[in-house]
PDB file of N, CA and C and ligand atoms in Angstrom:
ATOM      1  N   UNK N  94      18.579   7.647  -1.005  1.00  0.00           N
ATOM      2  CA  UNK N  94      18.353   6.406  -1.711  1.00  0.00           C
ATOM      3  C   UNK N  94      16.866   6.098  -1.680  1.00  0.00           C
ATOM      4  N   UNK N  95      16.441   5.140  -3.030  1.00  0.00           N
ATOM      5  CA  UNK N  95      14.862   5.800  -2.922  1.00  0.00           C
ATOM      6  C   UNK N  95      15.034   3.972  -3.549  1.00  0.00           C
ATOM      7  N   UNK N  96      13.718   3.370  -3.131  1.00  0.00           N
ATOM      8  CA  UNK N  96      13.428   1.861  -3.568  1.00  0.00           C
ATOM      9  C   UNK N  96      12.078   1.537  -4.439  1.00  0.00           C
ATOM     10  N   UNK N  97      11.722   0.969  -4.865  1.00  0.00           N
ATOM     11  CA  UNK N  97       9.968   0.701  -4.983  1.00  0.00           C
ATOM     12  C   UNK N  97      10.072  -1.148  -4.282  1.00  0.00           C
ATOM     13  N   UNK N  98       8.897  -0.964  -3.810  1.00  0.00           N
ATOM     14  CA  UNK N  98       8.447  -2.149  -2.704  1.00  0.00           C
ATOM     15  C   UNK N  98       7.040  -2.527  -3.450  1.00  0.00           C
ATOM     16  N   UNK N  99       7.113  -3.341  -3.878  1.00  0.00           N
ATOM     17  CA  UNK N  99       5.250  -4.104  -3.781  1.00  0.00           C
ATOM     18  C   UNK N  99       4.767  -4.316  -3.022  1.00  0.00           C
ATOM     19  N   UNK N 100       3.850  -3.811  -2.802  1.00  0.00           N
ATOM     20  CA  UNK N 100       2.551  -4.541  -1.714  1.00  0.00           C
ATOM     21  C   UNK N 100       1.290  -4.833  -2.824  1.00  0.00           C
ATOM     22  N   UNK N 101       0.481  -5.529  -1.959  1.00  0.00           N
ATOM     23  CA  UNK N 101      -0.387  -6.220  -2.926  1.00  0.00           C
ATOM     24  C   UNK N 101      -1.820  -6.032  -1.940  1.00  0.00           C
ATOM     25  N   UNK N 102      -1.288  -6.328  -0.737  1.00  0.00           N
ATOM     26  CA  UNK N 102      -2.578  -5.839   0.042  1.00  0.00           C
ATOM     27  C   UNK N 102      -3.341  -4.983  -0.281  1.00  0.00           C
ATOM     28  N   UNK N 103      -4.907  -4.897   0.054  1.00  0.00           N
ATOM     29  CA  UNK N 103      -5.352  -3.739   0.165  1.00  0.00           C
ATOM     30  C   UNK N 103      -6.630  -3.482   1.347  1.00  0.00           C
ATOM     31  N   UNK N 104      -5.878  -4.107   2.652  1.00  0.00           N
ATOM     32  CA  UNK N 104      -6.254  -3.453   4.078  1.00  0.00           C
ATOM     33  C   UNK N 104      -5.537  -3.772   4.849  1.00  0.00           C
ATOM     34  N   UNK N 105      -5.627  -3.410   5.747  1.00  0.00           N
ATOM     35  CA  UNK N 105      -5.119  -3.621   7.403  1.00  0.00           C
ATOM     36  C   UNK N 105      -5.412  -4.963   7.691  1.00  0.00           C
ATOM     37  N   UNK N 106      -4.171  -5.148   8.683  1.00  0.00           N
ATOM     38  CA  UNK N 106      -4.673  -6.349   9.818  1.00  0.00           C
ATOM     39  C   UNK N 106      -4.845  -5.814  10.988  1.00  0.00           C
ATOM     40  N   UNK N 107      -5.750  -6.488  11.684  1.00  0.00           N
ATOM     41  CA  UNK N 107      -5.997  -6.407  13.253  1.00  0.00           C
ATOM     42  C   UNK N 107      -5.095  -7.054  14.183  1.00  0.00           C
ATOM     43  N   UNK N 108      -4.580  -6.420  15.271  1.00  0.00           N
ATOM     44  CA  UNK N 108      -3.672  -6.934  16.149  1.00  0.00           C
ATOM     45  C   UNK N 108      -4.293  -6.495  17.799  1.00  0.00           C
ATOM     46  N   UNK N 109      -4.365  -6.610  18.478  1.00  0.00           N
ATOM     47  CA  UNK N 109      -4.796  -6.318  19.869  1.00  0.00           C
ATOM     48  C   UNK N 109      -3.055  -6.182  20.490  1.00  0.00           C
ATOM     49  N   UNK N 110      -2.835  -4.832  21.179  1.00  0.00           N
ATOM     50  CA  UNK N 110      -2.261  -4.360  21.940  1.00  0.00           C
ATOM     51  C   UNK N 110      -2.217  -4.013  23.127  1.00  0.00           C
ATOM     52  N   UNK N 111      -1.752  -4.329  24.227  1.00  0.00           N
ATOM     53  CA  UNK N 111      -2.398  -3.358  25.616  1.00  0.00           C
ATOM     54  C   UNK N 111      -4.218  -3.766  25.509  1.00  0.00           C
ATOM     55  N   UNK N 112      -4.230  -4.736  24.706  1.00  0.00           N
ATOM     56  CA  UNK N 112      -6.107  -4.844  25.079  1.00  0.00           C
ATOM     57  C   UNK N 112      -6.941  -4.164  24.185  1.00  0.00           C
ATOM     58  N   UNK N 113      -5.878  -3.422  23.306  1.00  0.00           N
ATOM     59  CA  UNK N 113      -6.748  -2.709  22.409  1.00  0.00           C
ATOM     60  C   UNK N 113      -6.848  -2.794  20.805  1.00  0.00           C
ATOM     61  N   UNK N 114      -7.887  -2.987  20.589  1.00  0.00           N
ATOM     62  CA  UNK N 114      -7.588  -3.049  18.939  1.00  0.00           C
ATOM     63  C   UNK N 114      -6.890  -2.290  18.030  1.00  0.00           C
ATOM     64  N   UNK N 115      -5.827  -2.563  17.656  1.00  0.00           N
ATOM     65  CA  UNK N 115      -5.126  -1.256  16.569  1.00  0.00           C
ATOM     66  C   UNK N 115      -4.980  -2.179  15.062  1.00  0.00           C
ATOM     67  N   UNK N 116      -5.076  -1.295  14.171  1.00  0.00           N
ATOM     68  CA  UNK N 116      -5.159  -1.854  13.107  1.00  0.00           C
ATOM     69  C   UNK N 116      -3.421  -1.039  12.219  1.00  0.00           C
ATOM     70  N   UNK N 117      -3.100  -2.427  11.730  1.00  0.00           N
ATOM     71  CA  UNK N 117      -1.883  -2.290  10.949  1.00  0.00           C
ATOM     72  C   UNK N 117      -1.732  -2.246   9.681  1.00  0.00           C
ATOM     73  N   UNK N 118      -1.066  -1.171   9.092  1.00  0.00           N
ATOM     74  CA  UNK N 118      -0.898  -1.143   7.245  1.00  0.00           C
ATOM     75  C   UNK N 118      -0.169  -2.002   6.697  1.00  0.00           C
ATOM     76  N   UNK N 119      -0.807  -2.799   5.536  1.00  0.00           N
ATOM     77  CA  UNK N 119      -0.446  -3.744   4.901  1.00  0.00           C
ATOM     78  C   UNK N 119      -0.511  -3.246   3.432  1.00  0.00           C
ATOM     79  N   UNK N 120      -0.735  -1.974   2.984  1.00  0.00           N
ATOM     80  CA  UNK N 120      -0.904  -1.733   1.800  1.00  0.00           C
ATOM     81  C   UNK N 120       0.175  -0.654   2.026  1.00  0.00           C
ATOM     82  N   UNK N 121       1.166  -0.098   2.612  1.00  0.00           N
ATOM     83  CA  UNK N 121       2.503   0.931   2.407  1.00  0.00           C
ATOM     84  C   UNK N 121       2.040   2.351   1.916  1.00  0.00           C
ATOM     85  N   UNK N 122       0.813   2.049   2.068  1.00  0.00           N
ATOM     86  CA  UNK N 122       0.619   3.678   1.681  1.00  0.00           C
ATOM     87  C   UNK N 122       0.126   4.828   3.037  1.00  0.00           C
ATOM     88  N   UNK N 123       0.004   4.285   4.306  1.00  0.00           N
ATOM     89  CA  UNK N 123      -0.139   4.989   5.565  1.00  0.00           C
ATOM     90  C   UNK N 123       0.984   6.102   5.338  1.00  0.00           C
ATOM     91  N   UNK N 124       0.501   7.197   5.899  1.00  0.00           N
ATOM     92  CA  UNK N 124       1.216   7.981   6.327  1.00  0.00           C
ATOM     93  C   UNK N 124       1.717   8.156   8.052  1.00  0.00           C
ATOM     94  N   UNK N 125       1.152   6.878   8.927  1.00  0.00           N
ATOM     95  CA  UNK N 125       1.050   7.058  10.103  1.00  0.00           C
ATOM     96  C   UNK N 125       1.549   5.440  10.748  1.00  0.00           C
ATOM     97  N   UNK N 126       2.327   4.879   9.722  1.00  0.00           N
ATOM     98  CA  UNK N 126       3.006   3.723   9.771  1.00  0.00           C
ATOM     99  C   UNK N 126       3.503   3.091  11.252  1.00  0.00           C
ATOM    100  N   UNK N 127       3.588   2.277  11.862  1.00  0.00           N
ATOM    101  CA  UNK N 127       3.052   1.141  11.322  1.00  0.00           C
ATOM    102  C   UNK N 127       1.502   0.643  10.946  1.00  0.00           C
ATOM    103  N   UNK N 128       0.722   2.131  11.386  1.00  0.00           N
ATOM    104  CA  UNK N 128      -0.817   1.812  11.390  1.00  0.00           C
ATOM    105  C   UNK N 128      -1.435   2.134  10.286  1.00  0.00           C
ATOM    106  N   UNK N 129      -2.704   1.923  10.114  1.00  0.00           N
ATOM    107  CA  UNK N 129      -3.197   2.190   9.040  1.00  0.00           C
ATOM    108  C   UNK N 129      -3.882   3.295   9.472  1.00  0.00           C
ATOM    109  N   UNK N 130      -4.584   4.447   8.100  1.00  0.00           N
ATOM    110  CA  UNK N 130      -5.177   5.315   7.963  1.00  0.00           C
ATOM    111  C   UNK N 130      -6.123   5.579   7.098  1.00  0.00           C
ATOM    112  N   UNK N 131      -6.144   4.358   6.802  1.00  0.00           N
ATOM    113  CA  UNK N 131      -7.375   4.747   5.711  1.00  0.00           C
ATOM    114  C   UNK N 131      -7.063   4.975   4.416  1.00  0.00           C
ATOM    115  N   UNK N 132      -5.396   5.107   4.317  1.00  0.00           N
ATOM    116  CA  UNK N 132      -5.279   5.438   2.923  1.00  0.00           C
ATOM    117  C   UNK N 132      -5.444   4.382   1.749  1.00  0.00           C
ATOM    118  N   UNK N 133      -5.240   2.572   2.471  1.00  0.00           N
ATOM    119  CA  UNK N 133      -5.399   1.454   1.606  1.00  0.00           C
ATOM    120  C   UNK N 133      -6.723   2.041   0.608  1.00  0.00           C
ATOM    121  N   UNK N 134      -7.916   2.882   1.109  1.00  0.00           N
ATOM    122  CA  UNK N 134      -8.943   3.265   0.304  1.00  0.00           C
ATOM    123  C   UNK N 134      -8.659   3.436  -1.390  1.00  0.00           C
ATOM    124  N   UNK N 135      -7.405   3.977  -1.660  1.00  0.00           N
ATOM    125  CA  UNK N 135      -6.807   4.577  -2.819  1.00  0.00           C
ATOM    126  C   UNK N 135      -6.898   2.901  -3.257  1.00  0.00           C
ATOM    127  N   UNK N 136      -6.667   2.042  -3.584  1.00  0.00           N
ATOM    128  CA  UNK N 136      -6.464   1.136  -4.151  1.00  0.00           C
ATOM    129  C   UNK N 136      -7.634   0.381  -4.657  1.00  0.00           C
ATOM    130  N   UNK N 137      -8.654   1.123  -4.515  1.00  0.00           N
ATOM    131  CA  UNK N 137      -9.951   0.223  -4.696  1.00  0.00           C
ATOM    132  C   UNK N 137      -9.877   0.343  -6.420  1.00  0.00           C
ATOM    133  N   UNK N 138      -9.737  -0.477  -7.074  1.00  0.00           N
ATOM    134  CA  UNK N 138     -10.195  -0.161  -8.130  1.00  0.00           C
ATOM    135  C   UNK N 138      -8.689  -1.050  -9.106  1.00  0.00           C
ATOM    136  N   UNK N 139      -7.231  -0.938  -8.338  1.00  0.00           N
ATOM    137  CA  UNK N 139      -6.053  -1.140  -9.165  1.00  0.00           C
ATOM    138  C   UNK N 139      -6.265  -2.413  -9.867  1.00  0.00           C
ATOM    139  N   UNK N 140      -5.978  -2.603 -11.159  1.00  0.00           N
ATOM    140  CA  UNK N 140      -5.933  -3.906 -12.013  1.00  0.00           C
ATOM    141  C   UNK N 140      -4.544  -4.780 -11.148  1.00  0.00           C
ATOM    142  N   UNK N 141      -5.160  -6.165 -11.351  1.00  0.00           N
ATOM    143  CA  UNK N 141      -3.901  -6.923 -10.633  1.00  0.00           C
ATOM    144  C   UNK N 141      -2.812  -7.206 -11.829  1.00  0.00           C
ATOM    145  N   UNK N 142      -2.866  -6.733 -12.708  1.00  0.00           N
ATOM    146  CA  UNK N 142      -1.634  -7.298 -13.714  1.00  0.00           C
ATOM    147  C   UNK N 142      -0.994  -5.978 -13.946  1.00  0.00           C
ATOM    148  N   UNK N 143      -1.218  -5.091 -13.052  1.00  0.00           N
ATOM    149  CA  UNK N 143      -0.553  -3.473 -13.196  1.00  0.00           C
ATOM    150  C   UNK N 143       0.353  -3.347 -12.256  1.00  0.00           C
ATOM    151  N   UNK N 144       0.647  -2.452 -12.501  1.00  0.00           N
ATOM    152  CA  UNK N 144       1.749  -1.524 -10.997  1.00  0.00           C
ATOM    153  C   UNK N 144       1.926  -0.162 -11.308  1.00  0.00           C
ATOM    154  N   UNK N 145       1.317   0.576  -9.980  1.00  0.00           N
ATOM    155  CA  UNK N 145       1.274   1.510  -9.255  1.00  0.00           C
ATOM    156  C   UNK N 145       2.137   2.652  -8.983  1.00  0.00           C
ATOM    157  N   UNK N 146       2.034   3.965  -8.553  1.00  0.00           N
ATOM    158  CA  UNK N 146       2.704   4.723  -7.707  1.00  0.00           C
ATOM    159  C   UNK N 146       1.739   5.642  -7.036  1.00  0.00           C
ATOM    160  N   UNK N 147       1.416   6.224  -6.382  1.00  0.00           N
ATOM    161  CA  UNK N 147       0.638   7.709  -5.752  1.00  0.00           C
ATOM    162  C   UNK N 147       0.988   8.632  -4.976  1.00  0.00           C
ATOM    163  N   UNK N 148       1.406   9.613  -5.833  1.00  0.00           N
ATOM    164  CA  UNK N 148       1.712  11.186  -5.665  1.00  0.00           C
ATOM    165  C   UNK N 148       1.441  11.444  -3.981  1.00  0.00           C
ATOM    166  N   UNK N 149       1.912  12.438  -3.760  1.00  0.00           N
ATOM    167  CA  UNK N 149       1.513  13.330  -2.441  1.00  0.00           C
ATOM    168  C   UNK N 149       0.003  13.499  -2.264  1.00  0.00           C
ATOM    169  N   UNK N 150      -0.634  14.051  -3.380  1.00  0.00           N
ATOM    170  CA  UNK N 150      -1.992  13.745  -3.275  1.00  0.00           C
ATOM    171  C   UNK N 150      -2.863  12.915  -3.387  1.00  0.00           C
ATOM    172  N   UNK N 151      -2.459  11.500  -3.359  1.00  0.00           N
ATOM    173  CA  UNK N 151      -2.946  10.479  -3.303  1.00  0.00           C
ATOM    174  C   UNK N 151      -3.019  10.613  -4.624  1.00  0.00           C
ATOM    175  N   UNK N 152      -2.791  10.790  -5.790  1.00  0.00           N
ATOM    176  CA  UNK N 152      -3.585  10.553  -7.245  1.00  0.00           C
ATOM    177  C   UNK N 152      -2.509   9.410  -7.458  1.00  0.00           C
ATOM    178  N   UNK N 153      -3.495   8.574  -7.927  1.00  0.00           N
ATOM    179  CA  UNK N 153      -2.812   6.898  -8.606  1.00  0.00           C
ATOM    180  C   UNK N 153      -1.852   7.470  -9.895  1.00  0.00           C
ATOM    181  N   UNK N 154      -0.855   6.820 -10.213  1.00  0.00           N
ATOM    182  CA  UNK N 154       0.200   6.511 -11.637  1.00  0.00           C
ATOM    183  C   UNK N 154       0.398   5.457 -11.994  1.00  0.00           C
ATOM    184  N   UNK N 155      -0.271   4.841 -13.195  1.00  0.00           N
ATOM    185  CA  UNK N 155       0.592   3.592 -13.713  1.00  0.00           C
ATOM    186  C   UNK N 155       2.201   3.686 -14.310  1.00  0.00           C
ATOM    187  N   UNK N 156       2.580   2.832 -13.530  1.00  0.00           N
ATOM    188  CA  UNK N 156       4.297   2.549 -13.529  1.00  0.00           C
ATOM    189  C   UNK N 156       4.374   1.676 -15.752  1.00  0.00           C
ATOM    190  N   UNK N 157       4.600   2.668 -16.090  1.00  0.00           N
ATOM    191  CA  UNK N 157       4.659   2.086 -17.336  1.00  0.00           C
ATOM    192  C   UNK N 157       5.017   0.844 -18.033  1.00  0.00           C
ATOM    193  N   UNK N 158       6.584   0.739 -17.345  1.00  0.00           N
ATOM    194  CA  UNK N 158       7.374  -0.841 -17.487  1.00  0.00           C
ATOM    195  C   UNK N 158       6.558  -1.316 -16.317  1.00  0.00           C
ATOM    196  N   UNK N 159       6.331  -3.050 -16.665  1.00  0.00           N
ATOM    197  CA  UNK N 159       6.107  -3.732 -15.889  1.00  0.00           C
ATOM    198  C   UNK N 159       7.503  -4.326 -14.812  1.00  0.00           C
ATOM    199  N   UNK N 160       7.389  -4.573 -13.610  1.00  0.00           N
ATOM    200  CA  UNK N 160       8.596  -5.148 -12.641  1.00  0.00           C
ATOM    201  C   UNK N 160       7.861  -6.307 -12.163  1.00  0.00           C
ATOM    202  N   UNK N 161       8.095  -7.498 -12.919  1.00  0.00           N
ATOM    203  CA  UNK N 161       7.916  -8.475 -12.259  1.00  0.00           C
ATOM    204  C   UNK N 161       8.127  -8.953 -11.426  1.00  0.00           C
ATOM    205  N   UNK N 162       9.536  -9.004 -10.929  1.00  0.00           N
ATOM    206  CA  UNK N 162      10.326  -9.231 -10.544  1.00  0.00           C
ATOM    207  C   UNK N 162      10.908  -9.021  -8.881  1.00  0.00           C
ATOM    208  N   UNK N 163       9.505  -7.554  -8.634  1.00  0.00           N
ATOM    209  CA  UNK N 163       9.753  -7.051  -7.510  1.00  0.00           C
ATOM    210  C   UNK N 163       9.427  -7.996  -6.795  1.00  0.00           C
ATOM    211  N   UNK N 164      10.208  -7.570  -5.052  1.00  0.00           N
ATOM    212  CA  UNK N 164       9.429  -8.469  -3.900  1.00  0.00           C
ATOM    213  C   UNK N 164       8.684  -8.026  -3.366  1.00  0.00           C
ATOM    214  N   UNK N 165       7.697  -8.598  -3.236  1.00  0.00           N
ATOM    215  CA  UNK N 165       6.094  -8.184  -2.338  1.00  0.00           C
ATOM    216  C   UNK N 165       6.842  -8.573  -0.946  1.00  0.00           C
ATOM    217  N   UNK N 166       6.083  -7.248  -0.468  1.00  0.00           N
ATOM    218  CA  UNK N 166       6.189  -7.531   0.803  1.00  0.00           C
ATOM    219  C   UNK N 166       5.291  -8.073   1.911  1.00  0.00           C
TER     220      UNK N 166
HETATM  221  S1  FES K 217      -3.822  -0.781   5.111  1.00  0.00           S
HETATM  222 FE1  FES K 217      -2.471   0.781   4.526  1.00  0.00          FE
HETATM  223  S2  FES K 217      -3.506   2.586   5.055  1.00  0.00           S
HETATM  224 FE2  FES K 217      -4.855   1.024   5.632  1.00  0.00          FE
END
């Protein structure tokens, strides 16, 4: 079973753990979840009245139909 999720973010939040700074993905595109990796980078650039997908290789897709409707997470 496969979903699409909005996110809208495009960085991390900071949380302190054990004393230590770890930073958390807020943009769903980590591969190393719940943390971030750097991948929010891919989003620099997305129009806000669009929607998204990105391949295995990170290459961006505009989602043709618009989903308004989705829930951001
Ligand atoms: S916020 Fe998602 S990878 Fe950095």
């Amino acid at each position: 079973m496969a979903r699409i999720v909005r996110r809208t973010a495009m960085e991390p939040s900071s949380v302190m753990i054990d004393g230590k700074e770890q930073w958390l993905c807020r943009c769903g595109l980590s591969r190393n979840q719940p943390f971030c990796d750097g991948s929010h980078k891919m989003t620099r650039g997305e129009a806000s009245d669009k929607l998204y997908w990105y391949d295995d290789g990170g290459e961006r897709h505009e989602v043709a139909e618009h989903f308004p409707d989705i829930r951001s997470a």
